[in-house]
Amino acid sequence: TGLMSSECLGNVLRITLSAEYFEDKYLSFSVVDQSGIAWELDEAMASQCGYTITYSSWSNIEFRASALSCHSHLEKDVFIITLQIKASHTPNTKNTTTHLKSASCYYGPWSPRELLCESNYMQVSVKREIPQIVKDFTQDEPDDWTIAFPEAKAGEASVWQIVFHQPEEKKALLMNDVWSAGYGLNTTDTRVLLRIPHTAEQIQLFEDQGIIFSAVRSSTFYKHQWMILTVDTSVACPVDGVDYTNKTITWTVPKYIELLSAGATSFRDIVVEAGVDLHKLSAKEMASRKYVLLNDLNAITMKIPIGAEGGYYKTSVSSGQHGAKYTINLFLEHQWEDDKWGVTKHTIIKEIETPFEQVELVITNNSDLSARLVNVTVGTFLPDVELVNLTIEGSTVAISEAIQHGYLTYEIRYVNRSKAYVIQVPLDAPSIKKEYMRADMRAYTLNVTLAFITHPTSETFTVPVIMMSTVKDAVLPSARGFCDGRNLHLIIAHGNVDQKWLPFISDWHLTPKAAQKYNYSLRDNGTHLEISVPFLSSHVNYEDFNTSGIKASLHLTLKDDITLANRRDFSISCIFSSSELIKCLPNGTVVITAVKLVGVEDLDTSLLVLRDRRCKPSLVTEKTATFKFNVNTCGTSRKFNSTTMTYENDVLYFRPGNDTPVYQLKFVCWYAIKQTVDVKYESKKNPPPSIKPGFGTLIVSLKLFKEKTYSEPYQESEYPVVKYLREALYFEVELLQPKDARLELNLNDCWATNSQSQDNLPQWPILINGCANSEDSYRTVFHEVNYSPRVKFPQLLKRFEVRMFTFVQGTTLLQE
């Protein structure tokens, strides 16, 4: 089908799966034999039977099968393989879709010996025939053959077995044991094949020309009646030989290694070809890609520029860092002829991956500030990367849920299949940090961490995105101030930047608790901050003092809540009457408050004195000193004229060792010598009657009536009474005992609960201090009580009307 394509590449069949269809699906692979039985492949069976499954080139999936794989059907020089794939969206394989692909490939002629080095196994295929006896035949390594021969001779007739040659011992396995040990042994009419997984126990490592090889030395025997057929099934594949220098991959493979050419004395190269993805490349094609293929006397060398055509980059993660590795799937085919084996064909498939190289990602700010939208592009990524979640303010959010937090994410794909991710979020989203910068500028900071995963390796990495944008939208707080006779007031209108700014007065943090301590007023209703400070207080500055009064000012600073940097300064200055500082009492006592003026910073208010320096202040603060004395003391002078008597004194401050005052405050008290005073008087009358509190036993009843006329109350049998919301309830409260015309019933507090207990919560007040609750949507209405045959004492009854309501919490109805 169009979902799979096949390709014959020598003695290997390749089937490529459509990445667009099969990616993100759970797959299982099976090979169908000639009997129609599907053999499901796992890693062990694949390497034992000659199959390879790779995920490469940005999620491309490849299936490769050897011509002599376990379930291939051979017809002369054509091998046929049928592949079955089951695809499902879930790991439990429900709703599975099955796909079949059958392909045939011609391969021939076969070389006497063919070696194949795959990524998960190595195999040797040897032509089997009964050789003629050669007169001058020279046996190589006689010990191996001599040691192995008794096992072959002692074996049963018509049986295959393999002897593995190791330095310390030899090990013989019958065919069933070979399969149980994980090896693949196959025979055709003309060939014997041994396949060894790279994880096999009998593998040995050896070095040839500085290159490490993985190898198995073995002999395969077939005993049939009078004849024992012996086949050398040794195989070797290079393990390393790859170097990375100057942005170039250098792959070196030694020629004619000892294990594969034992006993041979002369060699001749027949073919040396190389390519990518099992496609052979001509010299012209190699030159166009800047490949170099060197065939020296002892080695074949291939040089590939990193990043060259034929390979691809895939995402890699190292220590949480995003990077890439260049991968190229090379292959080398070397055919040679020697005087021992004849023609040998050695095919090596080598997937080469360069070391990790960190790749810096570019974060681009494409924000549209006029639309108040943050737009950030993060990239570029290879196609094997997927964004899976975001971390916003410490919480991890899946991509599908990010929109609920105001985050829109989408993918941009480019022509070369790379991609980038775009993150969009409104400036006003709660997770966007807003910070005042200067003048009318605010900084908006996006701080989000993107989490990615790679396919198919499932490696994860994160990319922190911190992007700041500045916008001219800052509204600074503004203030107005005023003074009354005794206080300075500042009213600050909040802007959009000062929600967390702190008010300070003279580097003193003004908190509600601190304001209460100094008898200041501090109120904040969310839109305005109101501060009131008494004229005489520790945090008021006194700037000037003259005949018109004293100039006092209050300075307030709003500071950043984190750095405590000054953000905004406000002040209010007023002229207060000097009479606020002096009190001349009729009994001759003078109370005067001296203030510390700005500019005399070293003045110690506790050292202020009057003319008589023995008179010191009775009350001292940082900025004020209060004196209380009689006009006939402390050096007070007195003057007379025809109408007044004047008393004068000075508050003085002397620096130590200096008799000239640096501070002088003169004050004067005037007393009238003659004064007419109007005195009101009236004759004593009997005092009005007074009510004194007392204690006694009262019997009070509460009734619910059916109508506003209060003519018919509900009887006990009619309870509970059913009413609808907002329907009127008519209550009557009566003082039953004592029946005294001198008494009057007054209702103070009345409340409702949602149960029969008056103390239960919740409660809702109906009457407060004898008045209707002002917070009620439908206020309580009092009805006048008049004399009637039933009502002898109207003053002992109270009637009121309440609209039906119910208790709720949020949007939930509360019921008992």
Coordinates of C-alpha atoms in Angstrom, one line a residue, residues 107-513:
Y107 CA 20.1 -11.4 -5.6
G108 CA 22.9 -13.1 -7.3
P109 CA 25.4 -14.4 -8.0
W110 CA 26.5 -15.4 -4.5
S111 CA 30.1 -15.1 -3.5
P112 CA 31.7 -18.2 -2.0
R113 CA 31.8 -16.4 1.3
E114 CA 29.6 -13.4 2.3
L115 CA 29.9 -11.5 5.5
L116 CA 27.2 -9.0 6.7
C117 CA 27.6 -6.6 9.6
E118 CA 24.2 -5.2 10.7
S119 CA 23.5 -2.9 13.6
N120 CA 22.1 -5.8 15.7
Y121 CA 23.7 -8.9 14.3
M122 CA 26.5 -10.2 12.1
Q123 CA 26.3 -13.2 9.8
V124 CA 28.5 -15.3 7.6
S125 CA 27.2 -17.3 4.6
V126 CA 29.5 -19.9 3.1
K127 CA 29.0 -21.9 -0.1
R128 CA 28.9 -25.6 0.8
E129 CA 30.3 -28.3 -1.5
I130 CA 32.4 -31.4 -1.2
P131 CA 35.9 -30.2 -2.1
Q132 CA 38.3 -32.3 -4.1
I133 CA 41.4 -33.5 -2.4
V134 CA 44.3 -31.2 -3.2
K135 CA 47.7 -32.8 -3.2
D136 CA 49.6 -29.9 -1.6
F137 CA 46.8 -28.8 0.7
T138 CA 48.1 -27.0 3.7
Q139 CA 45.9 -27.0 6.8
D140 CA 45.9 -23.7 8.7
E141 CA 45.7 -23.6 12.4
P142 CA 45.9 -27.4 12.8
D143 CA 45.1 -27.3 16.5
D144 CA 41.6 -25.9 15.9
W145 CA 40.7 -28.4 13.3
T146 CA 42.3 -31.4 15.2
I147 CA 40.5 -30.5 18.4
A148 CA 37.2 -29.9 16.7
F149 CA 37.3 -33.1 14.6
P150 CA 36.6 -35.6 17.4
E151 CA 33.4 -33.9 18.3
A152 CA 32.3 -34.0 14.6
K153 CA 33.3 -37.6 14.3
A154 CA 31.5 -38.7 17.4
G155 CA 28.3 -37.0 16.4
E156 CA 25.2 -38.8 15.1
A157 CA 24.8 -39.3 11.4
S158 CA 22.9 -36.6 9.4
V159 CA 23.3 -34.0 12.1
W160 CA 24.7 -30.4 12.1
Q161 CA 26.8 -28.9 14.9
I162 CA 29.0 -25.9 15.5
V163 CA 32.2 -25.7 17.5
F164 CA 33.1 -22.3 18.9
H165 CA 36.8 -21.7 19.2
Q166 CA 37.8 -19.6 22.2
P167 CA 41.2 -19.0 23.7
E168 CA 40.5 -21.0 26.9
E169 CA 38.2 -23.7 25.5
K170 CA 36.1 -24.9 22.7
K171 CA 32.3 -25.4 22.9
A172 CA 30.3 -27.7 20.6
L173 CA 26.5 -27.1 20.1
L174 CA 24.0 -29.2 18.2
M175 CA 21.6 -27.3 15.9
N176 CA 18.8 -27.2 18.5
D177 CA 21.2 -25.9 21.1
V178 CA 22.5 -23.2 18.7
W179 CA 18.9 -21.9 18.4
S180 CA 18.3 -22.1 22.1
A181 CA 21.5 -20.0 22.7
G182 CA 20.1 -17.3 20.5
Y183 CA 22.2 -18.0 17.3
G184 CA 20.7 -18.3 13.9
L185 CA 21.8 -21.3 11.8
N186 CA 20.3 -21.9 8.4
T187 CA 21.2 -24.0 5.4
T188 CA 20.1 -24.1 1.8
D189 CA 20.9 -26.5 -1.0
T190 CA 24.1 -24.6 -1.6
R191 CA 25.0 -22.5 1.5
V192 CA 25.5 -22.7 5.2
L193 CA 24.6 -19.5 7.3
L194 CA 25.5 -18.6 10.8
R195 CA 24.0 -15.5 12.4
I196 CA 25.3 -14.1 15.7
P197 CA 23.6 -11.3 17.7
H198 CA 25.9 -8.7 19.0
T199 CA 25.0 -9.7 22.5
A200 CA 26.0 -13.3 22.1
E201 CA 28.1 -15.0 24.7
Q202 CA 30.8 -16.4 22.3
I203 CA 31.7 -13.0 20.9
Q204 CA 35.4 -12.1 21.3
L205 CA 37.0 -8.6 20.9
F206 CA 40.3 -8.3 19.1
E207 CA 42.4 -5.5 17.6
D208 CA 43.6 -5.3 14.1
Q209 CA 45.6 -2.2 12.9
G210 CA 44.4 -0.3 16.0
I211 CA 40.7 -1.0 15.2
I212 CA 38.6 -3.1 17.6
F213 CA 36.6 -5.9 16.0
S214 CA 33.7 -8.0 17.3
A215 CA 34.2 -11.6 16.2
V216 CA 33.2 -15.2 16.5
R217 CA 35.6 -18.0 15.4
S218 CA 33.6 -21.2 14.7
S219 CA 33.5 -24.3 12.6
T220 CA 30.3 -25.9 11.3
F221 CA 30.1 -29.6 10.7
Y222 CA 27.7 -31.8 8.9
K223 CA 28.0 -35.6 9.3
H224 CA 26.2 -37.8 6.7
Q225 CA 27.0 -41.5 6.7
W226 CA 30.6 -41.9 5.6
M227 CA 31.3 -38.1 5.1
I228 CA 31.9 -35.2 7.5
L229 CA 31.6 -31.8 5.8
T230 CA 33.5 -29.0 7.7
V231 CA 32.8 -25.3 7.0
D232 CA 34.7 -22.4 8.6
T233 CA 31.9 -20.0 9.7
S234 CA 34.1 -17.3 11.4
V235 CA 32.9 -13.7 11.1
A236 CA 34.2 -10.3 12.3
C237 CA 32.7 -6.8 12.3
P238 CA 34.4 -3.5 13.2
V239 CA 33.2 -2.0 16.5
D240 CA 35.0 1.4 16.3
G241 CA 37.3 3.0 13.8
V242 CA 35.3 6.3 13.8
D243 CA 37.0 9.6 14.5
Y244 CA 35.6 13.2 14.6
T245 CA 38.1 15.9 13.7
N246 CA 37.7 19.3 12.1
K247 CA 33.9 18.9 11.5
T248 CA 34.7 15.7 9.6
I249 CA 33.7 12.0 10.3
T250 CA 36.6 9.6 9.4
W251 CA 35.7 5.9 9.3
T252 CA 38.5 3.5 8.9
V253 CA 38.1 -0.3 8.2
P254 CA 41.2 -2.5 8.0
K255 CA 41.5 -4.9 4.9
Y256 CA 42.3 -8.6 5.0
I257 CA 42.1 -9.0 8.8
E258 CA 43.8 -12.1 10.1
L259 CA 40.7 -13.9 11.4
L260 CA 39.1 -13.8 7.9
S261 CA 42.1 -14.5 5.9
A262 CA 44.1 -17.1 7.8
G263 CA 46.3 -19.2 5.5
A264 CA 46.0 -16.8 2.6
T265 CA 49.2 -15.3 1.1
S266 CA 48.0 -13.3 -1.8
F267 CA 45.1 -10.8 -2.1
R268 CA 43.4 -8.9 -4.9
D269 CA 40.7 -6.3 -4.5
I270 CA 37.7 -6.8 -6.8
V271 CA 35.2 -4.1 -5.6
V272 CA 35.4 -1.4 -3.0
E273 CA 32.1 0.6 -2.9
A274 CA 30.4 2.7 -0.4
G275 CA 27.2 4.6 0.1
V276 CA 24.5 5.9 2.4
D277 CA 21.3 4.1 3.5
L278 CA 22.5 1.0 1.5
H279 CA 22.5 3.0 -1.7
K280 CA 25.9 2.8 -3.5
L281 CA 27.3 6.2 -4.6
S282 CA 29.4 6.8 -7.7
A283 CA 32.6 8.8 -7.5
K284 CA 30.8 11.8 -9.0
E285 CA 28.0 11.6 -6.4
M286 CA 30.5 11.3 -3.6
A287 CA 32.4 14.3 -4.9
S288 CA 29.2 16.4 -5.1
R289 CA 28.6 15.6 -1.4
K290 CA 32.2 16.2 -0.5
Y291 CA 32.6 12.6 0.6
V292 CA 36.1 11.0 0.3
L293 CA 36.7 7.3 -0.2
L294 CA 40.3 6.1 0.1
N295 CA 41.5 2.6 -0.7
D296 CA 45.0 2.1 0.7
L297 CA 47.1 -1.0 0.9
N298 CA 45.9 -2.0 4.3
A299 CA 42.7 -0.1 5.0
I300 CA 39.7 1.6 3.5
T301 CA 38.9 5.1 4.8
M302 CA 35.7 7.1 4.3
K303 CA 35.5 10.8 5.2
I304 CA 32.2 12.6 5.6
P305 CA 31.8 16.3 6.4
I306 CA 29.5 16.7 9.4
G307 CA 26.1 17.9 8.2
A308 CA 26.7 16.7 4.6
E309 CA 23.8 15.4 2.4
G310 CA 22.8 11.9 3.2
G311 CA 22.8 12.3 7.0
Y312 CA 20.4 14.1 9.3
Y313 CA 20.4 15.9 12.6
K314 CA 18.4 14.6 15.5
T315 CA 17.7 16.2 18.8
S316 CA 19.7 15.1 21.8
V317 CA 19.7 16.0 25.4
S318 CA 22.7 16.0 27.7
S319 CA 22.5 17.1 31.4
G320 CA 19.2 18.7 30.6
Q321 CA 20.6 20.8 27.8
H322 CA 19.1 20.9 24.3
G323 CA 21.5 19.9 21.5
A324 CA 21.8 17.8 18.4
K325 CA 23.7 14.9 16.9
Y326 CA 24.5 14.3 13.3
T327 CA 23.6 10.8 12.2
I328 CA 24.5 9.1 8.9
N329 CA 23.9 5.4 8.0
L330 CA 26.9 4.4 5.9
F331 CA 27.7 1.2 4.4
L332 CA 30.8 -0.3 2.8
E333 CA 31.1 -3.3 0.5
H334 CA 34.5 -4.8 0.0
Q335 CA 35.0 -7.8 -2.3
W336 CA 38.4 -9.4 -2.5
E337 CA 39.9 -12.7 -3.8
D338 CA 42.7 -14.6 -2.0
D339 CA 44.5 -17.8 -2.7
K340 CA 42.7 -19.6 0.3
W341 CA 39.0 -18.6 0.2
G342 CA 38.5 -17.4 -3.3
V343 CA 36.1 -14.5 -3.4
T344 CA 34.8 -12.9 -0.1
K345 CA 32.2 -10.2 0.0
H346 CA 32.2 -8.2 3.2
T347 CA 29.2 -5.8 3.7
I348 CA 29.3 -3.4 6.7
I349 CA 26.3 -1.3 7.7
K350 CA 27.5 1.4 10.0
E351 CA 25.2 4.0 11.7
I352 CA 27.5 6.8 12.8
E353 CA 26.4 9.3 15.4
T354 CA 28.5 12.4 16.2
P355 CA 29.0 13.5 19.8
F356 CA 26.5 15.7 21.5
E357 CA 26.7 19.4 20.5
Q358 CA 24.7 22.0 22.4
V359 CA 22.4 24.0 20.3
E360 CA 21.4 27.5 21.5
L361 CA 17.7 28.2 21.0
V362 CA 16.6 31.7 20.0
I363 CA 13.8 33.4 21.9
T364 CA 12.2 36.2 19.9
N365 CA 9.9 38.8 21.3
N366 CA 7.2 39.6 18.8
S367 CA 4.8 41.2 21.3
D368 CA 2.1 43.5 20.0
L369 CA 2.0 46.0 22.8
S370 CA -0.7 48.1 21.2
A371 CA -3.0 45.1 21.4
R372 CA -1.6 44.4 24.9
L373 CA -0.4 40.9 23.8
V374 CA 2.9 39.2 24.7
N375 CA 4.0 37.1 21.7
V376 CA 7.2 35.0 22.0
T377 CA 8.7 32.6 19.5
V378 CA 11.0 29.8 20.7
G379 CA 13.1 27.8 18.3
T380 CA 14.1 26.5 16.0
F381 CA 13.6 22.8 16.8
L382 CA 14.0 19.7 14.7
P383 CA 10.8 17.8 13.8
D384 CA 11.5 15.2 16.6
V385 CA 10.7 17.7 19.4
E386 CA 7.3 18.2 20.9
L387 CA 6.1 20.8 23.5
V388 CA 4.3 18.9 26.2
N389 CA 3.6 21.4 29.1
L390 CA 4.3 24.8 30.6
T391 CA 5.2 25.7 34.2
I392 CA 3.4 28.9 35.2
E393 CA 4.1 30.4 38.6
G394 CA 5.3 27.0 39.9
S395 CA 2.4 25.0 38.5
T396 CA 2.8 22.6 35.6
V397 CA 0.0 22.9 33.1
A398 CA -0.6 20.6 30.1
I399 CA -0.8 22.3 26.7
S400 CA -4.5 21.5 26.4
E401 CA -5.1 23.3 29.7
A402 CA -2.8 26.3 29.1
I403 CA -5.6 28.4 27.4
Q404 CA -7.5 28.4 30.7
H405 CA -4.6 30.3 32.2
G406 CA -4.6 32.8 29.2
Y407 CA -1.7 31.0 27.4
L408 CA -2.2 30.2 23.7
T409 CA 0.5 27.9 22.2
Y410 CA 0.9 26.8 18.6
E411 CA 3.5 25.4 16.2
I412 CA 5.1 27.0 13.2
R413 CA 6.6 24.6 10.6
Y414 CA 9.2 25.6 8.1
V415 CA 10.0 24.4 4.6
N416 CA 13.0 22.4 5.8
R417 CA 10.7 20.5 8.3
S418 CA 12.2 22.4 11.3
K419 CA 9.7 24.2 13.6
A420 CA 9.2 26.7 16.3
Y421 CA 6.7 27.3 19.0
V422 CA 4.7 30.5 19.7
I423 CA 3.5 31.5 23.1
Q424 CA 0.8 34.2 23.3
V425 CA -0.5 35.6 26.6
P426 CA -2.3 38.9 27.4
L427 CA -0.3 41.6 29.2
D428 CA -3.0 41.6 31.9
A429 CA -2.8 37.9 32.7
P430 CA -2.3 37.3 36.4
S431 CA 0.9 35.4 35.8
I432 CA 2.5 38.4 34.0
K433 CA 4.6 40.3 36.5
K434 CA 4.0 44.0 36.4
E435 CA 6.7 46.4 37.7
Y436 CA 6.9 50.2 37.7
M437 CA 10.1 51.5 36.1
R438 CA 10.2 55.2 35.6
A439 CA 8.0 58.1 34.6
D440 CA 5.0 56.6 32.9
M441 CA 6.7 53.3 32.0
R442 CA 5.8 49.8 33.3
A443 CA 7.7 46.6 32.8
Y444 CA 5.7 43.4 32.0
T445 CA 7.7 40.2 32.5
L446 CA 6.7 36.8 31.1
N447 CA 8.3 34.0 33.1
V448 CA 7.3 30.6 31.9
T449 CA 9.2 27.3 31.6
L450 CA 8.5 25.1 28.5
A451 CA 8.9 21.4 28.8
F452 CA 9.7 19.3 25.6
I453 CA 10.1 15.7 24.8
T454 CA 12.0 14.1 21.9
H455 CA 10.7 11.2 19.7
P456 CA 11.3 8.3 19.7
T457 CA 14.0 8.5 22.5
S458 CA 11.6 10.2 25.0
E459 CA 14.4 12.5 26.3
T460 CA 13.1 15.6 28.0
F461 CA 14.4 19.1 28.5
T462 CA 13.1 22.5 29.5
V463 CA 13.5 26.0 28.1
P464 CA 13.0 28.9 30.5
V465 CA 11.4 31.9 28.8
I466 CA 11.8 35.2 30.6
M467 CA 10.8 38.1 28.4
M468 CA 10.3 41.7 29.5
S469 CA 8.4 44.4 27.6
T470 CA 8.0 48.0 28.6
V471 CA 4.7 49.9 28.1
K472 CA 3.9 53.5 28.6
D473 CA 0.8 52.8 30.6
A474 CA 1.9 53.6 34.2
V475 CA -0.6 55.7 36.2
L476 CA 1.2 57.1 39.2
P477 CA -0.5 57.8 42.5
S478 CA -1.6 61.5 42.9
A479 CA -2.3 63.4 46.1
R480 CA -4.2 66.3 47.5
G481 CA -3.8 67.7 51.0
F482 CA -5.5 70.1 53.4
C483 CA -5.3 71.2 57.0
D484 CA -7.9 71.9 59.6
G485 CA -7.3 73.6 62.9
R486 CA -5.3 70.8 64.4
N487 CA -4.4 68.2 61.8
L488 CA -2.6 67.7 58.4
H489 CA -4.4 65.5 55.9
L490 CA -3.1 63.7 52.8
I491 CA -5.4 61.9 50.4
I492 CA -3.5 59.7 47.9
A493 CA -5.4 58.4 44.8
H494 CA -4.0 55.1 43.8
G495 CA -2.7 54.5 40.3
N496 CA -2.0 51.2 38.6
V497 CA 1.6 50.7 39.9
D498 CA 1.5 51.3 43.6
Q499 CA -0.6 48.4 44.9
K500 CA 2.3 47.1 46.9
W501 CA 4.1 50.3 47.7
L502 CA 4.6 51.1 51.3
P503 CA 3.9 54.5 53.0
F504 CA 6.8 55.9 55.0
I505 CA 7.0 59.1 57.0
S506 CA 10.6 60.2 57.7
D507 CA 11.9 56.6 57.0
W508 CA 9.3 55.2 59.4
H509 CA 7.0 52.6 58.0
L510 CA 3.4 53.7 58.5
T511 CA 1.4 50.6 59.3
P512 CA -2.1 50.6 60.8
K513 CA -0.7 49.4 64.1

